[in-house]
Coordinates of C-alpha atoms in Angstrom, one line a residue:
Chain O
M1 CA 91.4 129.8 120.0
I2 CA 88.4 132.2 120.0
A3 CA 89.2 135.3 121.9
E4 CA 86.3 137.4 122.9
G5 CA 86.2 140.9 122.2
K6 CA 88.2 142.7 119.5
K7 CA 91.8 142.6 119.4
L8 CA 93.0 145.9 118.7
R9 CA 96.0 147.4 117.1
T10 CA 97.1 149.2 120.2
E11 CA 97.4 145.8 122.1
L12 CA 99.9 144.9 119.5
A13 CA 101.8 148.0 120.0
L14 CA 102.2 147.4 123.5
I15 CA 103.5 143.8 122.9
T16 CA 105.6 144.9 120.1
E17 CA 107.5 147.3 122.4
W18 CA 108.5 144.2 124.6
I19 CA 110.0 142.2 121.6
K20 CA 113.6 142.6 120.7
P21 CA 114.5 142.9 117.0
N22 CA 115.4 139.7 115.0
S23 CA 113.6 137.5 117.6
H24 CA 112.0 134.0 116.8
V25 CA 108.5 134.1 117.8
L26 CA 105.6 131.7 118.2
D27 CA 102.3 133.2 118.4
L28 CA 99.5 130.8 119.9
G29 CA 96.1 131.3 118.6
C30 CA 97.5 133.8 115.9
G31 CA 94.1 134.5 114.3
D32 CA 94.7 136.0 110.8
G33 CA 98.5 136.6 111.5
T34 CA 98.0 140.4 112.3
L35 CA 100.5 140.5 115.3
L36 CA 103.0 138.3 113.5
L37 CA 102.9 140.3 110.2
H38 CA 103.2 143.5 112.5
L39 CA 106.3 142.0 114.3
K40 CA 107.8 140.9 111.2
E41 CA 107.6 144.4 109.7
T42 CA 108.7 146.6 112.6
R43 CA 111.0 144.0 114.5
Q44 CA 112.1 141.8 111.7
T45 CA 111.1 138.8 113.6
T46 CA 110.8 135.3 112.3
G47 CA 108.6 132.4 113.6
Y48 CA 105.2 130.8 113.2
G49 CA 101.7 131.0 114.2
V50 CA 99.7 128.2 115.7
E51 CA 95.8 128.5 114.8
I52 CA 92.9 126.0 114.8
D53 CA 90.4 127.9 112.5
H54 CA 90.8 127.2 108.9
H55 CA 89.5 130.6 107.7
E56 CA 92.2 132.3 109.9
I57 CA 94.8 129.9 108.5
V58 CA 93.8 130.9 104.9
Q59 CA 94.4 134.6 105.8
C60 CA 97.7 133.9 107.4
I61 CA 98.9 132.1 104.3
E62 CA 97.7 135.1 102.2
S63 CA 99.6 137.4 104.5
G64 CA 102.8 135.4 104.0
I65 CA 102.8 134.4 107.6
N66 CA 103.8 130.7 108.4
V67 CA 101.0 128.9 110.2
I68 CA 100.7 125.5 111.8
Q69 CA 97.1 124.3 112.2
A70 CA 96.9 122.7 115.6
N71 CA 94.9 122.4 118.7
L72 CA 96.6 124.2 121.7
N73 CA 94.6 121.8 124.1
H74 CA 96.8 119.0 122.4
G75 CA 100.0 120.5 123.8
L76 CA 103.2 121.9 121.9
E77 CA 104.8 118.6 121.6
D78 CA 105.9 119.6 117.8
F79 CA 108.1 122.2 119.3
K80 CA 111.6 121.6 121.0
E81 CA 112.7 123.1 124.2
D82 CA 114.1 126.6 124.1
T83 CA 113.3 127.3 120.3
F84 CA 111.7 130.5 120.5
D85 CA 112.7 133.8 122.2
Y86 CA 109.2 134.6 122.7
V87 CA 106.0 132.5 123.0
I88 CA 103.1 134.7 122.9
M89 CA 99.4 134.1 123.5
T90 CA 96.9 136.8 123.3
L91 CA 93.5 136.4 124.8
A92 CA 93.2 132.9 124.7
L93 CA 94.6 131.5 127.8
Q94 CA 91.2 131.7 129.4
A95 CA 89.7 129.3 126.6
I96 CA 92.4 126.7 127.2
E97 CA 91.3 123.5 128.9
R98 CA 94.4 123.3 130.9
P99 CA 96.1 126.8 131.1
D100 CA 98.6 125.7 133.8
I101 CA 99.8 122.8 131.6
L102 CA 100.0 125.1 128.6
L103 CA 101.8 127.9 130.3
R104 CA 104.5 125.3 131.4
D105 CA 104.8 124.1 128.1
M106 CA 105.1 127.6 126.6
L107 CA 107.8 128.2 129.1
R108 CA 109.5 124.9 128.0
I109 CA 109.9 126.1 124.2
G110 CA 110.3 129.7 124.7
R111 CA 112.8 131.7 126.6
E112 CA 110.3 134.3 127.6
V113 CA 106.4 134.2 127.4
I114 CA 104.0 137.0 126.8
V115 CA 100.4 136.3 127.6
T116 CA 97.3 138.4 127.8
F117 CA 93.9 137.7 129.1
P118 CA 90.6 139.3 130.3
N119 CA 91.1 140.4 133.8
F120 CA 88.3 138.8 135.9
G121 CA 89.1 141.0 138.8
H122 CA 88.1 144.1 137.1
W123 CA 85.7 146.3 139.0
A124 CA 82.9 145.8 136.4
A125 CA 83.0 142.0 136.8
R126 CA 83.1 142.5 140.5
M127 CA 80.0 144.5 140.4
H128 CA 78.2 142.0 138.3
L129 CA 79.0 139.1 140.7
L130 CA 78.0 141.6 143.7
A131 CA 74.7 141.7 141.7
G132 CA 74.7 137.9 141.6
R133 CA 75.2 137.6 137.9
M134 CA 78.2 136.4 135.7
P135 CA 79.9 139.5 134.3
I136 CA 79.3 140.6 130.8
S137 CA 81.5 143.3 129.7
R138 CA 83.6 144.7 126.5
A139 CA 86.2 142.2 127.2
L140 CA 83.9 139.5 128.1
P141 CA 80.9 139.9 125.9
N142 CA 79.3 136.6 125.9
E143 CA 76.7 134.7 128.2
W144 CA 78.2 132.1 130.6
Y145 CA 76.5 129.2 128.7
N146 CA 77.9 130.1 125.3
T147 CA 81.2 131.6 126.2
A148 CA 84.4 129.9 125.0
N149 CA 86.1 131.4 128.2
I150 CA 86.1 128.5 130.3
H151 CA 88.9 129.4 132.7
L152 CA 88.6 133.0 133.8
C153 CA 91.0 134.4 136.3
S154 CA 91.9 137.6 138.0
M155 CA 95.4 139.1 137.9
K156 CA 95.9 138.0 141.5
D157 CA 94.7 134.3 140.5
F158 CA 97.2 134.5 137.6
E159 CA 100.0 135.7 139.8
H160 CA 99.3 132.9 142.2
L161 CA 99.6 130.3 139.5
C162 CA 102.7 131.8 138.5
A163 CA 104.3 131.5 142.1
Q164 CA 103.1 127.8 142.0
L165 CA 104.9 127.2 138.8
D166 CA 107.6 129.1 140.0
V167 CA 107.5 131.5 137.0
K168 CA 109.2 134.5 137.2
I169 CA 107.0 137.8 136.2
L170 CA 109.3 140.1 134.3
Q171 CA 106.8 142.8 133.3
C172 CA 103.0 143.3 133.8
A173 CA 100.6 145.8 132.5
A174 CA 96.9 146.4 132.9
V175 CA 95.0 148.1 130.1
D176 CA 91.5 148.6 128.9
T177 CA 89.9 146.9 126.0
A178 CA 91.3 149.6 123.7
H179 CA 94.5 148.7 125.4
R180 CA 95.3 152.0 126.8
S181 CA 96.9 152.0 130.3
T182 CA 95.7 154.9 132.7
P183 CA 97.1 155.9 136.0
A184 CA 94.4 154.3 138.0
M185 CA 95.1 151.0 136.1
K186 CA 98.7 151.2 136.8
R187 CA 97.9 151.9 140.6
F188 CA 95.1 149.3 141.0
P189 CA 95.8 147.0 138.1
N190 CA 93.6 144.0 139.4
L191 CA 90.5 146.4 140.0
M192 CA 91.0 148.7 137.1
G193 CA 92.5 146.7 134.3
E194 CA 90.3 145.1 131.9
V195 CA 92.9 143.3 130.1
A196 CA 96.0 141.8 131.7
V197 CA 99.5 141.7 129.8
Y198 CA 102.2 139.6 131.4
R199 CA 105.8 138.9 130.2
L200 CA 107.1 135.9 131.9
Q201 CA 110.3 133.7 132.5
K202 CA 111.0 130.3 134.0
Chain W
M1 CA 89.1 125.3 73.5
S2 CA 86.1 123.2 72.8
K3 CA 82.9 124.4 74.1
N4 CA 82.4 120.9 75.4
F5 CA 84.7 121.4 78.3
P6 CA 84.3 123.7 81.3
A7 CA 85.9 127.2 81.2
D8 CA 88.4 126.0 84.0
S9 CA 89.6 123.0 82.1
V10 CA 93.1 123.1 80.1
G11 CA 91.2 121.4 77.2
V12 CA 92.6 119.0 74.8
V13 CA 96.1 118.1 75.7
K14 CA 98.8 115.9 74.1
P15 CA 101.8 114.1 75.5
T16 CA 105.1 114.5 74.5
V17 CA 107.9 111.8 74.8
Q18 CA 111.4 112.7 75.2
H19 CA 114.2 110.2 74.6
F20 CA 117.3 110.1 76.8
T21 CA 120.6 108.5 75.8
D22 CA 122.6 109.5 79.0
P23 CA 122.7 106.2 81.3
L24 CA 120.9 106.6 84.3
M25 CA 122.6 104.9 87.5
L26 CA 119.9 103.4 89.7
D27 CA 120.0 102.9 93.4
C28 CA 119.7 99.1 93.0
G29 CA 123.2 99.3 91.2
R30 CA 121.8 98.7 87.6
A31 CA 121.8 101.4 85.0
L32 CA 119.2 102.2 82.4
A33 CA 121.4 102.9 79.1
E34 CA 118.6 104.9 77.3
Y35 CA 114.9 105.5 78.3
D36 CA 111.9 107.5 77.5
L37 CA 109.8 109.8 79.7
I38 CA 106.3 110.7 78.6
Y39 CA 105.0 113.9 79.8
E40 CA 102.3 116.6 79.5
T41 CA 102.5 120.3 80.0
Y42 CA 99.7 123.0 80.6
G43 CA 100.1 126.6 80.5
K44 CA 103.1 128.6 79.2
L45 CA 106.5 128.8 80.4
N46 CA 107.4 132.7 81.0
E47 CA 110.4 134.3 79.6
Q48 CA 112.5 134.2 82.9
R49 CA 111.6 130.4 83.2
S50 CA 110.4 131.1 86.7
N51 CA 106.9 130.0 86.6
A52 CA 107.3 126.2 86.2
I53 CA 105.6 123.6 88.6
L54 CA 106.3 119.9 88.6
I55 CA 103.5 117.7 89.5
C56 CA 104.5 114.1 90.9
H57 CA 102.0 111.4 90.6
A58 CA 101.1 108.7 93.0
L59 CA 101.1 104.9 92.8
S60 CA 98.7 104.3 89.9
G61 CA 98.8 107.9 88.5
D62 CA 100.6 109.1 85.2
H63 CA 101.6 111.9 83.1
H64 CA 98.0 112.8 82.3
A65 CA 97.2 115.2 85.2
A66 CA 94.7 117.5 83.7
G67 CA 92.5 118.3 80.6
F68 CA 91.2 115.8 78.0
H69 CA 93.0 113.7 75.2
S70 CA 90.3 114.3 72.7
E71 CA 87.1 116.2 72.0
E72 CA 85.2 113.0 73.0
D73 CA 87.1 112.2 76.0
K74 CA 84.8 112.0 78.9
K75 CA 87.3 111.5 81.6
P76 CA 89.9 114.4 82.6
G77 CA 93.3 113.7 83.8
W78 CA 93.7 112.6 87.4
W79 CA 94.3 115.9 89.2
D80 CA 91.9 118.0 87.0
S81 CA 90.3 119.4 90.2
A82 CA 93.2 121.2 91.0
I83 CA 94.9 122.1 87.7
G84 CA 93.5 124.5 85.2
P85 CA 92.6 128.3 84.6
N86 CA 91.7 129.9 88.0
K87 CA 92.1 126.6 89.9
P88 CA 94.7 126.3 92.6
I89 CA 97.4 125.2 90.2
D90 CA 96.4 128.1 87.9
T91 CA 97.5 127.5 84.3
N92 CA 97.0 131.1 83.6
Q93 CA 99.9 131.9 85.9
F94 CA 102.1 128.6 85.8
F95 CA 103.7 126.3 83.3
V96 CA 102.7 122.8 84.7
V97 CA 104.7 119.7 83.9
C98 CA 103.7 116.1 84.7
L99 CA 105.5 113.0 83.7
N100 CA 104.9 109.2 83.9
N101 CA 107.6 107.8 86.1
L102 CA 110.0 105.4 85.2
G103 CA 108.8 101.7 85.7
G104 CA 105.4 103.1 84.6
C105 CA 103.2 101.6 82.2
K106 CA 101.7 104.7 80.3
G107 CA 104.5 105.6 77.9
S108 CA 107.7 106.1 80.1
T109 CA 110.3 103.2 79.9
G110 CA 109.0 100.4 82.1
P111 CA 108.2 96.7 82.2
V112 CA 105.9 96.9 79.0
S113 CA 108.8 98.6 77.2
I114 CA 111.3 97.0 74.8
N115 CA 114.7 96.3 76.5
P116 CA 117.0 97.7 73.6
L117 CA 119.7 95.3 74.7
T118 CA 117.5 92.3 74.3
G119 CA 114.9 93.6 71.8
K120 CA 112.3 91.8 74.1
L121 CA 109.9 93.4 76.6
Y122 CA 111.7 94.2 79.9
G123 CA 108.9 92.5 81.9
P124 CA 110.1 91.3 85.3
T125 CA 113.7 92.2 84.3
F126 CA 113.0 96.0 84.6
P127 CA 115.1 97.3 87.6
I128 CA 113.6 98.3 90.7
V129 CA 113.3 102.0 90.9
T130 CA 113.3 104.3 93.8
V131 CA 112.0 107.6 94.5
R132 CA 115.5 109.0 94.4
D133 CA 116.0 107.4 90.8
W134 CA 112.7 109.2 89.8
V135 CA 113.7 112.6 91.0
E136 CA 117.0 112.1 89.0
S137 CA 115.2 111.4 85.8
Q138 CA 112.8 114.2 86.5
A139 CA 115.6 116.7 87.1
R140 CA 116.9 115.5 83.6
L141 CA 113.6 116.2 82.1
A142 CA 113.6 119.6 83.8
D143 CA 117.2 120.3 82.1
T144 CA 115.7 119.5 78.7
L145 CA 112.9 121.9 79.2
G146 CA 115.4 124.6 80.4
I147 CA 114.0 124.8 84.1
S148 CA 116.8 125.3 86.4
K149 CA 114.4 125.8 89.3
W150 CA 110.8 124.8 90.0
A151 CA 108.5 127.5 91.4
A152 CA 107.0 124.4 93.2
V153 CA 107.1 120.8 93.2
I154 CA 103.8 119.4 94.2
G155 CA 102.5 115.8 94.9
G156 CA 100.1 113.9 96.9
S157 CA 100.7 110.6 98.7
L158 CA 103.6 108.9 96.9
G159 CA 103.9 112.2 94.9
G160 CA 104.4 113.8 98.1
M161 CA 107.2 111.6 98.8
Q162 CA 108.9 112.7 95.5
T163 CA 108.2 116.2 96.4
L164 CA 110.3 115.7 99.8
Q165 CA 112.9 113.9 97.9
W166 CA 113.4 116.8 95.6
T167 CA 114.0 119.2 98.3
L168 CA 116.7 117.0 99.7
Q169 CA 118.2 115.9 96.5
Y170 CA 118.2 119.2 94.7
P171 CA 117.5 121.9 97.4
E172 CA 118.7 124.6 95.2
R173 CA 116.0 123.6 92.4
V174 CA 112.8 124.0 94.4
S175 CA 111.3 127.3 95.6
H176 CA 108.2 125.6 97.1
A177 CA 107.4 122.1 98.0
L178 CA 103.7 121.2 98.5
V179 CA 103.6 117.8 100.4
I180 CA 100.1 116.5 100.5
A181 CA 98.7 113.2 102.2
A182 CA 102.3 112.0 102.4
A183 CA 104.6 110.5 105.2
P184 CA 108.5 110.7 105.5
R185 CA 108.5 106.8 105.3
L186 CA 105.9 104.0 105.4
S187 CA 104.9 102.4 108.5
A188 CA 104.9 98.6 108.9
Q189 CA 101.1 98.5 108.5
N190 CA 101.6 100.4 104.9
I191 CA 104.3 98.0 104.0
A192 CA 102.0 95.1 105.2
F193 CA 99.2 96.3 102.8
N194 CA 101.6 96.5 100.0
E195 CA 103.0 93.1 100.6
V196 CA 99.5 91.3 100.5
A197 CA 99.1 93.4 97.2
R198 CA 102.1 92.1 95.8
Q199 CA 101.3 88.5 97.0
A200 CA 97.8 88.7 95.3
I201 CA 99.9 89.3 92.0
L202 CA 102.9 87.0 92.7
S203 CA 100.6 83.8 93.4
D204 CA 98.3 84.4 90.5
P205 CA 98.8 81.4 88.3
E206 CA 98.5 83.6 85.2
F207 CA 101.8 85.9 86.7
Y208 CA 104.4 83.2 85.0
K209 CA 107.1 85.0 87.3
G210 CA 106.1 88.3 85.6
R211 CA 106.5 86.8 81.9
Y212 CA 102.9 86.9 81.6
Y213 CA 103.1 88.8 78.3
E214 CA 104.9 86.0 76.6
H215 CA 101.8 83.8 77.5
N216 CA 99.4 86.4 76.2
T217 CA 97.7 86.7 79.4
V218 CA 97.8 88.9 82.5
P219 CA 97.5 88.2 86.3
R220 CA 94.0 89.4 86.2
R221 CA 92.8 88.0 89.7
G222 CA 96.1 89.0 91.4
L223 CA 96.1 92.6 90.1
M224 CA 92.5 93.0 90.8
L225 CA 92.8 91.8 94.4
A226 CA 95.8 94.0 94.8
R227 CA 93.6 97.0 93.6
M228 CA 90.7 96.1 95.9
I229 CA 93.1 96.0 99.0
G230 CA 94.5 99.3 97.8
H231 CA 90.9 100.9 97.6
I232 CA 90.2 99.8 101.0
T233 CA 93.0 101.8 102.4
Y234 CA 92.2 104.9 100.2
L235 CA 88.9 105.3 101.8
S236 CA 87.8 105.9 105.4
D237 CA 85.4 103.6 107.4
E238 CA 83.1 106.7 107.6
A239 CA 83.3 107.2 103.6
M240 CA 82.5 103.6 103.0
R241 CA 79.6 103.8 105.5
A242 CA 78.3 106.8 103.8
K243 CA 78.8 105.6 100.2
F244 CA 77.8 102.0 100.6
G245 CA 76.5 101.1 104.0
R246 CA 75.3 97.7 104.0
E247 CA 73.0 98.1 101.1
L248 CA 72.5 95.1 98.7
K249 CA 72.8 95.1 95.2
E250 CA 69.5 93.1 94.7
G251 CA 68.0 94.0 97.9
K252 CA 68.2 90.4 99.4
L253 CA 70.8 87.9 100.5
N254 CA 71.4 85.1 98.1
F255 CA 73.1 82.9 100.4
G256 CA 76.0 82.2 98.1
F257 CA 79.5 83.2 97.0
D258 CA 79.1 83.5 93.3
E259 CA 78.2 87.1 93.0
A260 CA 79.0 90.6 94.9
E261 CA 76.0 90.9 97.2
F262 CA 76.8 93.9 99.0
Q263 CA 77.2 97.4 97.0
V264 CA 80.8 97.7 98.7
E265 CA 81.8 94.5 97.3
S266 CA 80.3 95.4 93.9
Y267 CA 82.3 98.7 94.1
L268 CA 85.5 96.9 94.8
H269 CA 85.0 94.2 92.0
Y270 CA 84.5 97.2 89.7
Q271 CA 87.5 99.2 90.7
G272 CA 89.4 96.0 90.5
R273 CA 88.3 95.0 87.1
S274 CA 88.7 98.3 85.4
F275 CA 92.2 98.6 86.7
V276 CA 93.2 95.4 85.0
G277 CA 92.3 96.9 81.9
R278 CA 94.5 100.0 82.4
F279 CA 97.5 99.0 84.6
D280 CA 100.4 96.6 84.3
A281 CA 101.1 94.2 87.0
N282 CA 104.8 94.5 87.0
T283 CA 104.5 98.2 87.2
Y284 CA 102.3 97.8 90.4
L285 CA 104.9 95.7 92.0
L286 CA 107.5 98.2 91.3
M287 CA 105.5 101.2 92.5
T288 CA 104.8 99.5 95.8
K289 CA 108.6 98.9 96.3
A290 CA 109.3 102.3 95.6
L291 CA 106.8 103.2 98.3
D292 CA 108.3 100.6 100.7
Y293 CA 111.9 101.7 100.2
F294 CA 111.5 105.6 100.6
D295 CA 113.0 106.4 103.7
P296 CA 115.4 109.6 103.3
A297 CA 116.2 109.4 107.0
R298 CA 117.7 106.1 106.9
E299 CA 121.1 107.9 105.7
F300 CA 120.9 110.1 108.7
N301 CA 120.7 107.5 111.5
H302 CA 116.9 107.8 111.3
D303 CA 116.9 111.4 112.3
L304 CA 114.3 113.3 110.3
V305 CA 115.4 116.8 111.7
K306 CA 119.0 116.0 110.5
T307 CA 117.5 114.6 107.1
L308 CA 116.0 118.1 106.4
A309 CA 118.6 120.4 107.8
N310 CA 119.7 121.5 104.2
V311 CA 116.5 121.9 102.4
Q312 CA 115.8 125.4 101.0
A313 CA 112.3 125.0 99.8
K314 CA 109.5 126.7 101.6
F315 CA 106.8 124.0 102.6
M316 CA 103.2 123.6 102.6
V317 CA 102.2 120.4 104.2
I318 CA 98.6 119.4 104.0
S319 CA 96.9 116.3 105.6
F320 CA 93.3 115.1 105.8
T321 CA 91.7 114.1 109.4
S322 CA 90.1 110.8 108.1
D323 CA 93.2 109.6 106.1
W324 CA 94.5 106.4 107.9
R325 CA 96.7 105.5 105.1
F326 CA 99.0 108.3 105.6
S327 CA 97.4 110.0 108.7
P328 CA 97.8 113.6 109.8
E329 CA 100.3 112.3 112.4
R330 CA 102.8 111.1 109.4
S331 CA 102.6 114.6 107.9
R332 CA 103.1 116.2 111.3
E333 CA 106.5 114.3 111.6
I334 CA 107.5 116.2 108.7
V335 CA 106.3 119.6 110.0
Q336 CA 107.9 119.0 113.2
A337 CA 111.4 118.3 111.6
L338 CA 111.1 121.3 109.6
L339 CA 110.1 123.6 112.4
R340 CA 113.1 122.3 114.4
N341 CA 115.1 123.3 111.7
R342 CA 113.5 126.7 111.5
K343 CA 112.3 126.2 107.8
S344 CA 109.6 128.1 106.3
V345 CA 106.5 125.5 106.6
N346 CA 102.6 125.9 106.8
Y347 CA 100.5 123.0 107.9
A348 CA 97.0 122.4 107.4
E349 CA 95.0 119.6 108.5
I350 CA 91.9 119.6 106.4
N351 CA 88.6 118.2 107.8
A352 CA 87.4 115.6 105.4
N353 CA 85.8 112.3 105.8
Q354 CA 86.9 110.8 102.4
G355 CA 90.1 109.1 103.7
H356 CA 93.3 109.1 101.6
D357 CA 91.5 109.9 98.4
A358 CA 90.7 113.3 99.8
F359 CA 93.8 114.7 98.1
L360 CA 92.3 114.4 94.9
M361 CA 89.1 115.9 95.6
P362 CA 87.8 119.4 95.2
I363 CA 87.0 119.9 99.0
P364 CA 86.2 123.6 99.4
D365 CA 88.6 124.1 102.5
Y366 CA 91.4 122.2 101.0
M367 CA 91.0 124.0 97.7
A368 CA 91.0 127.5 99.7
I369 CA 94.4 126.6 101.2
F370 CA 95.9 125.4 98.2
H371 CA 94.8 128.6 96.3
A372 CA 96.1 130.8 98.7
Y373 CA 99.4 129.3 98.9
M374 CA 100.0 129.0 95.1
Q375 CA 99.1 132.8 95.0
Q376 CA 102.1 133.4 97.2
V377 CA 104.1 131.4 94.8
A378 CA 102.9 133.2 92.0
K379 CA 103.5 136.5 93.7
E380 CA 107.0 135.4 94.3
V381 CA 107.8 134.5 90.7
N382 CA 106.1 137.7 89.6
V383 CA 103.4 136.2 87.5

């Protein structure tokens, strides 16, 4: 999946803190395998990445990361129930055709799910909408007509979906695009957070 | 190396024949008391004997996978696109072995060999061999070459099935398995196409129940038809359209049945005719049976997950989007079973419109994946 904006290493650090050592991990939209490589080195994890882009797959192989070429919009039927300790998807949820169905599928195959997405409730996005335009920001750099982000949501929207799907939110953080968290983001995450990070369980 | 050959060619190569006298028990219950295997090698075996690669050939392939047989030879081996200096299977790094399988017609013991017990050609009496039998014979060749473990076993199509069989039969002897454009078993449709090909040969009046050699003839029409059917399944609809469309050979309709009128007919006739000159009909029958019978999961109650539970090799599975003979879904069955066993596996689905034949072609995306993976293999065996 195409994630707009740059994934920075600090985001990986945040997710890494949540991962228990020796876990079996699936990273959906794993890109060049940076996160999995980091987890493998720092948390001794095993697992696979799923990626659609040919060039990213070549890079995964070059890094020694196991990668499966697949389109996330076609579901996760190759994977069995409760196979993974964590199913991770960073900055891709908003580009999925049916995020609700994929989220349920992720929870089927993983004991825990970690997702990150650009928060559409961020104050800058709200300012753009108040001015009558679709938001363009560091987290959402493309125009409405050429963006891969077809299902944008705010943190409130996402939590509403979780409630509907009966999904438990274990942990949540709001960060900026450099994935730092400030006190303001902690107090008003849906207003101040540019990127939302959630840890979920069914 | 000759200046006539490209720099990334292995150049002139010479096959070797290895004679075996240990009887080989076959799946069919019969045994081969003695037999020959013809093979070629490219590159150098390192001191630790850790850089050996086995190439398994497909239906009509043989031991001549790369390079040329003489300075004048115009046509390189069948997988020259992937084997050679700086190619994905880099002969500067690896010692590559490719043999003609038992039942073949290119120098390994098969229907056109003399049966030592009768002093006559085997012909139709050559036993039906299976993929398991082939792997057994390949393992014996590995023994004679002093190779206890392959850095990688690599094969496309029927060659991919042998690769998969290696990981089941000798899990400790395969570090990496590259299974390309293959399937864990044939579908009913695959078997149906094979049966039409076989019937074409068997019903040719020149077949003489497989004893055509004694009548100084070959079932030319039957073998030609079999190859034509095969070729239709190797190409995609899209590739055929791009290659031939509805082009007419003479630019006009001839309102008759005598000649090939459309370019695609002409192509199939050519492929069929040239095959007759270089392939044996009894071998063709044997190879299609080996394909049909391959089904390692049969012993595991048709559960592929259980079948692959003990493999030790790391897998790279590759399929091609327009391959309808062994479609990507068939490769994904293998991948799925490996994932469920938590085995090391990579999977790439190459965007290609060439159909099944794509696995033999130097498609850039395919070569890039192949190259990247083989470099990982090289790193592991320290070459």
